[in-house]
Short mmCIF file of C-alpha atoms in Angstrom, two decimals:
data_model
loop_
_atom_site.label_atom_id
_atom_site.label_comp_id
_atom_site.label_asym_id
_atom_site.label_seq_id
_atom_site.Cartn_x
_atom_site.Cartn_y
_atom_site.Cartn_z
CA MET A 680 0.00 0.00 0.00
CA SER A 681 3.04 2.23 -0.04
CA ASP A 682 2.14 4.14 -3.24
CA VAL A 683 -1.59 4.71 -2.75
CA THR A 684 -1.76 8.09 -1.05
CA ASP A 685 -2.42 9.85 -4.36
CA GLN A 686 -5.15 7.40 -5.48
CA ASP A 687 -8.89 7.79 -5.53
CA PRO A 688 -10.14 5.86 -2.46
CA TYR A 689 -13.06 4.45 -4.45
CA ALA A 690 -10.66 2.96 -7.02
CA LEU A 691 -8.54 1.49 -4.24
CA PHE A 692 -11.65 0.08 -2.52
CA ALA A 693 -12.81 -1.47 -5.82
CA ALA A 694 -9.43 -3.17 -6.26
CA TRP A 695 -9.50 -4.52 -2.71
CA MET A 696 -13.12 -5.70 -3.13
CA GLU A 697 -12.16 -7.51 -6.33
CA GLU A 698 -9.38 -9.33 -4.49
CA ALA A 699 -11.73 -10.14 -1.60
CA THR A 700 -14.28 -11.57 -4.03
CA ARG A 701 -11.65 -14.08 -5.14
CA SER A 702 -10.33 -14.93 -1.67
CA GLU A 703 -13.16 -14.71 0.87
CA PRO A 704 -15.19 -17.92 1.29
CA ASN A 705 -18.45 -16.11 2.16
CA ASP A 706 -19.94 -12.67 1.56
CA PRO A 707 -16.93 -10.52 0.64
CA ASN A 708 -19.40 -7.60 0.61
CA ALA A 709 -20.28 -8.10 4.30
CA MET A 710 -19.67 -5.03 6.44
CA ALA A 711 -20.28 -4.04 10.04
CA LEU A 712 -22.70 -1.11 10.15
CA ALA A 713 -22.54 1.07 13.26
CA THR A 714 -25.38 3.48 14.00
CA ALA A 715 -26.46 5.46 17.04
CA ASP A 716 -29.85 6.53 18.33
CA ALA A 717 -30.88 10.13 19.03
CA GLU A 718 -29.17 9.95 22.45
CA GLY A 719 -25.92 8.70 20.90
CA ARG A 720 -26.19 5.09 22.15
CA PRO A 721 -24.37 2.94 19.56
CA SER A 722 -25.43 -0.29 17.89
CA VAL A 723 -23.61 -2.45 15.35
CA ARG A 724 -24.59 -5.35 13.07
CA MET A 725 -23.49 -7.00 9.83
CA VAL A 726 -25.16 -6.01 6.56
CA LEU A 727 -24.28 -6.44 2.88
CA LEU A 728 -22.90 -3.74 0.62
CA LYS A 729 -25.21 -3.61 -2.40
CA GLY A 730 -23.69 -0.76 -4.36
CA ILE A 731 -20.94 1.79 -4.49
CA ASP A 732 -20.85 4.95 -6.57
CA PRO A 733 -18.94 8.24 -6.49
CA ARG A 734 -21.24 9.45 -3.69
CA GLY A 735 -20.92 6.52 -1.33
CA PHE A 736 -21.65 3.00 -0.10
CA VAL A 737 -25.22 1.63 -0.39
CA PHE A 738 -27.14 -0.97 1.64
CA TYR A 739 -30.86 -1.73 2.01
CA THR A 740 -33.12 -2.32 4.98
CA ASN A 741 -36.55 -1.99 6.55
CA THR A 742 -36.87 1.62 7.78
CA GLU A 743 -39.00 0.41 10.70
CA SER A 744 -36.16 -1.81 11.95
CA ARG A 745 -33.91 -0.70 14.78
CA LYS A 746 -31.18 0.40 12.36
CA GLY A 747 -33.71 2.14 10.13
CA GLN A 748 -35.07 4.11 13.08
CA GLN A 749 -31.58 4.98 14.27
CA LEU A 750 -30.55 6.19 10.81
CA THR A 751 -33.65 8.39 10.71
CA ALA A 752 -32.95 9.82 14.19
CA ASN A 753 -29.19 10.23 13.68
CA ALA A 754 -28.17 10.30 10.01
CA ASN A 755 -24.53 9.30 10.55
CA ALA A 756 -22.95 5.86 10.33
CA ALA A 757 -19.69 3.94 10.23
CA LEU A 758 -18.83 0.85 8.19
CA CYS A 759 -16.06 -1.69 8.62
CA PHE A 760 -15.10 -4.29 6.02
CA HIS A 761 -12.79 -7.02 7.32
CA TRP A 762 -11.27 -9.49 4.90
CA LYS A 763 -9.54 -12.02 7.10
CA SER A 764 -8.05 -13.97 4.17
CA LEU A 765 -6.31 -10.79 2.95
CA ARG A 766 -5.49 -9.43 6.41
CA ARG A 767 -7.08 -6.13 5.46
CA GLN A 768 -9.87 -3.87 6.59
CA VAL A 769 -11.51 -0.69 5.36
CA ARG A 770 -13.29 1.74 7.68
CA VAL A 771 -15.77 4.33 6.40
CA GLU A 772 -17.44 7.16 8.35
CA GLY A 773 -19.92 9.75 7.18
CA ALA A 774 -23.39 11.15 6.92
CA VAL A 775 -26.21 8.99 5.59
CA GLU A 776 -28.94 9.71 3.04
CA ARG A 777 -31.75 7.62 1.63
CA VAL A 778 -31.37 6.41 -1.93
CA THR A 779 -33.95 7.60 -4.46
CA ASP A 780 -37.19 5.68 -4.90
CA ALA A 781 -36.03 4.72 -8.40
CA GLU A 782 -32.81 3.21 -7.00
CA ALA A 783 -34.70 1.33 -4.28
CA ASP A 784 -37.30 0.04 -6.76
CA ALA A 785 -34.62 -1.16 -9.19
CA TYR A 786 -32.70 -3.02 -6.50
CA PHE A 787 -35.86 -4.47 -4.94
CA ASP A 788 -37.02 -5.80 -8.31
CA SER A 789 -33.63 -7.51 -8.79
CA ARG A 790 -34.08 -9.57 -5.61
CA ALA A 791 -35.39 -13.13 -5.57
CA ARG A 792 -39.19 -13.29 -5.35
CA ASP A 793 -39.08 -15.00 -1.93
CA SER A 794 -36.83 -12.20 -0.62
CA ARG A 795 -39.30 -9.59 -1.86
CA ILE A 796 -42.16 -11.41 -0.12
CA GLY A 797 -40.00 -11.66 3.01
CA ALA A 798 -39.58 -7.87 3.02
CA TRP A 799 -43.36 -7.57 3.33
CA ALA A 800 -43.72 -10.39 5.87
CA SER A 801 -40.96 -9.50 8.33
CA GLN A 802 -41.68 -6.89 10.98
CA GLN A 803 -37.92 -6.52 11.35
CA SER A 804 -36.49 -6.05 14.86
CA ARG A 805 -39.90 -6.45 16.56
CA PRO A 806 -40.76 -9.35 18.88
CA MET A 807 -42.60 -12.39 17.49
CA GLU A 808 -44.27 -15.25 19.32
CA GLY A 809 -42.50 -17.98 17.38
CA ARG A 810 -41.13 -18.93 13.97
CA TRP A 811 -44.64 -19.96 12.93
CA GLU A 812 -45.73 -16.31 13.07
CA LEU A 813 -43.17 -15.35 10.42
CA GLU A 814 -44.03 -18.39 8.29
CA LYS A 815 -47.73 -17.50 8.50
CA ARG A 816 -47.04 -13.94 7.35
CA VAL A 817 -44.87 -15.20 4.47
CA ALA A 818 -47.74 -17.48 3.35
CA GLN A 819 -50.24 -14.59 3.61
CA TYR A 820 -48.15 -12.29 1.43
CA ALA A 821 -47.33 -15.07 -1.05
CA ALA A 822 -51.09 -15.60 -1.46
CA LYS A 823 -51.74 -11.85 -1.67
CA PHE A 824 -49.30 -11.33 -4.55
CA GLY A 825 -49.92 -14.71 -6.20
CA LEU A 826 -47.93 -14.89 -9.44
CA GLY A 827 -48.06 -11.12 -9.94
CA HIS A 828 -45.47 -8.44 -9.36
CA VAL A 829 -44.27 -7.95 -5.77
CA PRO A 830 -43.86 -4.18 -5.32
CA ARG A 831 -41.42 -2.59 -2.90
CA PRO A 832 -43.00 -1.81 0.48
CA GLU A 833 -42.94 1.85 1.50
CA HIS A 834 -40.99 0.91 4.63
CA TRP A 835 -38.15 -0.73 2.68
CA THR A 836 -35.41 1.32 1.05
CA GLY A 837 -31.69 1.90 0.77
CA PHE A 838 -29.27 4.15 2.56
CA ARG A 839 -26.05 5.61 1.21
CA VAL A 840 -23.13 6.39 3.53
CA LEU A 841 -21.47 9.56 2.21
CA PRO A 842 -17.90 9.12 3.38
CA ALA A 843 -16.07 11.95 5.08
CA ARG A 844 -13.30 9.53 6.05
CA ILE A 845 -12.07 6.23 4.59
CA GLU A 846 -9.22 4.30 6.17
CA PHE A 847 -7.35 1.41 4.55
CA TRP A 848 -5.62 -0.93 7.00
CA THR A 849 -3.14 -3.70 6.18
CA ASP A 850 -1.82 -6.18 8.73
CA LYS A 851 1.94 -6.10 9.19
CA PRO A 852 4.29 -8.13 11.44
CA PHE A 853 4.64 -7.21 15.11
CA ARG A 854 1.43 -5.14 14.94
CA LEU A 855 3.22 -2.43 12.97
CA HIS A 856 0.23 -2.20 10.67
CA GLU A 857 -0.06 0.11 7.69
CA ARG A 858 -2.85 2.69 7.82
CA ILE A 859 -3.75 5.23 5.13
CA GLU A 860 -6.54 7.70 5.82
CA PHE A 861 -8.45 9.60 3.12
CA LEU A 862 -10.33 12.69 4.34
CA ARG A 863 -12.98 14.44 2.25
CA ALA A 864 -11.85 17.91 1.19
CA GLY A 865 -14.48 19.60 -0.98
CA ASP A 866 -14.73 17.59 -4.18
CA GLY A 867 -11.48 15.73 -3.53
CA TRP A 868 -9.52 13.97 -0.83
CA THR A 869 -6.50 14.59 1.33
CA THR A 870 -4.47 11.67 2.62
CA GLN A 871 -2.27 10.95 5.56
CA ARG A 872 -0.54 7.98 7.14
CA LEU A 873 -1.45 6.98 10.68
CA PHE A 874 0.60 5.27 13.35
CA PRO A 875 -0.66 1.73 13.96
#
């Protein structure tokens, strides 16, 4: 990573993701998503990166879930990708915005039919009496939509993390790791190296 300080962090991330896709046994696009509620109490969970563009990193969720509510109350988040096989991680921090309805519709329509029905059936993050309750709701929505189109629920959309900071970390012997930090500066980036 010694010659990357003048690179575009998105290009570097794409190169690392391509390597991870070849080396990671499961879900190279898995990332820890950290959010906080209106009082600043943090919460973290694993989600899947579903898109990246010049504005940021995109994932999808139920807006009525715990993370959806936290993102609405406090529109800031942090991401962490960890690729154990490559001994690398990428950390991202920034504000969060909802994707457009057109983006959410396009991604939703690309999902497997059973996943689209599941988005209607699951009252994500809320208590349920037993697994049967979820299975019953899945059956109800499968019958409701029949063989027809399954539209995107209003409560299901995507969020884009708009990075103000991206850090690339590479494991090195004796914990003398290599860390390069990209900081948003207007339309560009500044870079600096960090002590491990």
